């Protein structure tokens, strides 16, 4: 029996067809009487994309370098994580950059800033309390995992692609609504980077 192997373009097309349902879910969740809270939606969806990178590494028994703070909190770094977040052709950051032209040197600055400041007592993720943001993301992930993530993805390596596409759509909506391009890109990338490094042991 011959098995059809998708190339990146075919994989992206398949996943993108299903991403609209996830986008609609987030739009409904962040709708207020005054309309969609675009900033909070962007922060949350970017954090979900970062979390998908972390989850993909765990599900595939990948390796991550643990960094433990003096308080005993753990954060995670390494190539297996970065390939989904930054390095692959279909990485989360690549989806953000594709619609904003955000410079790679500024992406590196965001990554470096996190590495230098995540142990600071007053560190925030785009003004959000890191623990509260992570707990919201994890709760949402558990709620949609069986209903959307596993149904739309063939294996865990596709989770960051799905949420990268969703993030790209939310980012384009923010830009269409008038959000400054560089600021929206910075928020999306900063949140994805930060949450990709976190799990329950980070707090």
C-alpha positions as MATLAB code, in Angstrom:
seq = 'XXXXXXXXXXXXXXXXXXXXXXXXXXXXXXXXXXXXXXXXXXXXXXXXXXXXXXXXXXXXXXXXXXXXXXXXXXXXXXXXXXXXXXXXXXXXXXXXXXXXXXXXXXXXXXXXXXXXXXXXXXXXXXXXXXXXXXXXXXXXXXXXXXXXXXXXXXXXXXXXXXXXXXXXXXXXXXXXXXXXXXXXXXXXXXXXXXXXXXXXXXX';
ca = [
       0.000    0.000    0.000;
       1.271    3.446   -0.909;
       0.935    6.248    1.641;
       0.510    9.845    0.502;
       2.964   12.184    2.207;
       1.903   15.822    2.349;
       4.330   18.607    1.657;
       4.227   21.762    3.788;
       1.880   23.572    1.409;
      -0.634   20.719    1.406;
      -0.435   20.343    5.168;
      -0.992   24.062    5.674;
      -3.969   24.065    3.316;
      -5.609   21.179    5.177;
      -5.057   22.698    8.607;
      -6.128   26.168    7.494;
      -9.482   24.822    6.311;
     -10.251   23.756    9.868;
      -8.770   26.764   11.666;
     -11.830   28.911   10.989;
     -13.876   27.037   13.583;
     -11.275   27.797   16.244;
     -11.160   31.464   15.206;
     -14.946   31.690   15.500;
     -14.814   30.135   18.961;
     -12.314   32.724   20.193;
     -14.242   35.574   18.577;
     -17.381   34.477   20.428;
     -15.479   34.117   23.702;
     -14.030   37.637   23.519;
     -17.170   39.389   22.308;
     -18.417   42.081   24.682;
     -21.451   44.383   24.427;
     -19.084   46.853   22.743;
     -17.691   44.306   20.284;
     -14.664   42.005   20.301;
     -11.972   42.842   22.841;
      -9.234   42.604   20.216;
      -6.246   43.170   22.496;
      -7.233   40.548   25.053;
      -8.091   38.101   22.285;
      -4.699   38.614   20.645;
      -2.866   38.116   23.942;
      -4.798   34.963   24.764;
      -4.604   33.349   21.324;
      -0.871   34.080   21.113;
      -0.445   32.463   24.505;
      -2.410   29.433   23.249;
      -0.056   29.170   20.273;
       2.948   29.207   22.588;
       1.309   26.580   24.777;
       0.714   24.397   21.703;
       4.480   24.433   21.056;
       5.161   23.290   24.614;
       2.504   20.584   24.433;
       3.838   19.299   21.113;
       7.292   18.781   22.610;
       5.866   16.875   25.576;
       3.563   14.711   23.454;
       6.450   13.676   21.212;
       8.830   13.046   24.115;
      11.110   15.826   22.965;
      13.860   17.380   25.018;
      13.792   20.718   26.776;
      16.420   22.382   28.916;
      15.002   23.146   32.351;
      15.979   26.385   34.064;
      15.091   26.511   37.755;
      14.791   29.827   39.561;
      15.988   30.332   43.128;
      12.344   29.913   44.215;
      12.234   26.483   42.576;
      10.128   27.526   39.575;
      10.941   25.796   36.286;
      10.997   27.223   32.777;
      11.830   25.427   29.548;
      14.121   26.197   26.621;
      15.846   24.319   23.807;
      15.850   23.382   20.133;
      12.850   21.033   20.249;
      10.726   23.889   21.540;
      12.228   26.536   19.292;
      11.566   24.615   16.087;
       7.819   24.941   16.655;
       8.040   28.448   18.035;
      10.675   30.087   15.836;
      12.605   27.897   13.450;
      10.336   25.749   11.290;
       8.930   27.094    8.052;
       5.484   26.732    9.645;
       6.492   28.007   13.091;
       4.232   30.220   15.194;
       6.481   33.251   14.762;
       6.637   32.719   10.989;
       2.836   33.073   10.823;
       3.049   36.360   12.721;
       5.864   37.728   10.586;
       4.118   36.757    7.347;
       1.377   39.350    7.906;
       3.380   42.029    9.736;
       6.910   41.924    8.266;
       8.149   42.108   11.847;
      11.976   42.121   11.723;
      13.753   38.982   12.900;
      16.212   41.032   14.936;
      13.272   42.351   16.978;
      12.034   38.774   17.471;
      15.458   37.891   18.857;
      15.243   40.900   21.181;
      11.907   39.596   22.532;
      13.379   36.131   23.116;
      16.430   37.626   24.827;
      14.303   39.923   26.979;
      12.324   36.960   28.261;
      15.497   34.993   29.009;
      16.910   37.958   30.919;
      13.808   38.978   32.881;
      11.519   35.982   33.488;
      12.960   35.577   36.989;
      12.147   39.197   37.916;
       9.597   39.412   40.709;
       7.413   41.878   38.811;
       7.732   40.257   35.378;
       4.541   40.423   33.294;
       3.542   39.116   29.879;
       2.201   42.136   27.968;
       0.855   43.470   31.248;
      -0.690   40.133   32.222;
       0.138   38.169   35.360;
       2.036   35.145   33.979;
       0.439   32.622   36.326;
      -3.107   33.846   35.674;
      -2.513   33.870   31.920;
      -1.017   30.377   31.952;
      -3.866   28.970   34.036;
      -6.458   30.423   31.649;
      -4.609   28.977   28.678;
      -4.230   25.543   30.205;
      -7.894   25.447   31.177;
      -8.929   26.416   27.654;
      -6.588   23.841   26.137;
      -8.116   21.057   28.164;
     -11.577   22.205   27.139;
     -10.982   22.254   23.389;
      -8.388   19.479   23.063;
     -10.736   16.632   22.173;
     -13.264   18.793   20.346;
     -10.893   20.675   18.074;
      -7.170   20.023   18.401;
      -7.131   16.262   17.887;
      -9.858   16.398   15.234;
      -8.040   19.008   13.144;
      -4.492   17.671   13.501;
      -3.009   14.331   12.487;
      -0.308   14.385   15.169;
       1.074   16.709   17.875;
       3.576   18.314   15.496;
       0.592   20.004   13.832;
      -0.761   21.619   17.012;
       1.548   24.677   16.745;
       0.626   25.002   13.061;
      -3.094   25.024   13.828;
      -2.756   27.653   16.541;
      -0.207   29.565   14.472;
      -2.784   29.841   11.672;
      -5.465   30.850   14.186;
      -3.127   33.479   15.634;
      -2.358   34.786   12.160;
      -6.088   35.217   11.496;
      -6.669   36.998   14.801;
      -3.648   39.197   14.119;
      -5.001   40.153   10.686;
      -8.349   41.023   12.272;
      -6.564   43.281   14.766;
      -4.692   45.028   11.976;
      -7.884   45.498    9.979;
      -9.467   47.072   13.066;
      -6.645   49.613   13.172;
      -4.077   48.120   15.538;
      -0.520   49.381   14.880;
       1.282   46.629   12.959;
       4.528   46.516   14.953;
       2.767   46.703   18.312;
       0.321   43.923   17.442;
       3.173   41.737   16.202;
       5.191   42.411   19.342;
       2.285   41.443   21.591;
       1.633   38.242   19.661;
       5.264   37.144   19.609;
       5.998   38.135   23.213;
       3.012   36.162   24.522;
       3.768   33.101   22.401;
       7.423   33.084   23.452;
       6.681   33.500   27.156;
       3.944   30.885   27.481;
       5.867   28.331   25.404;
       8.400   28.256   28.245;
       5.860   27.591   31.014;
       4.093   24.684   32.651;
       2.552   23.993   36.069;
       6.001   23.882   37.676;
       6.668   27.469   36.605;
       4.518   28.837   39.454;
];
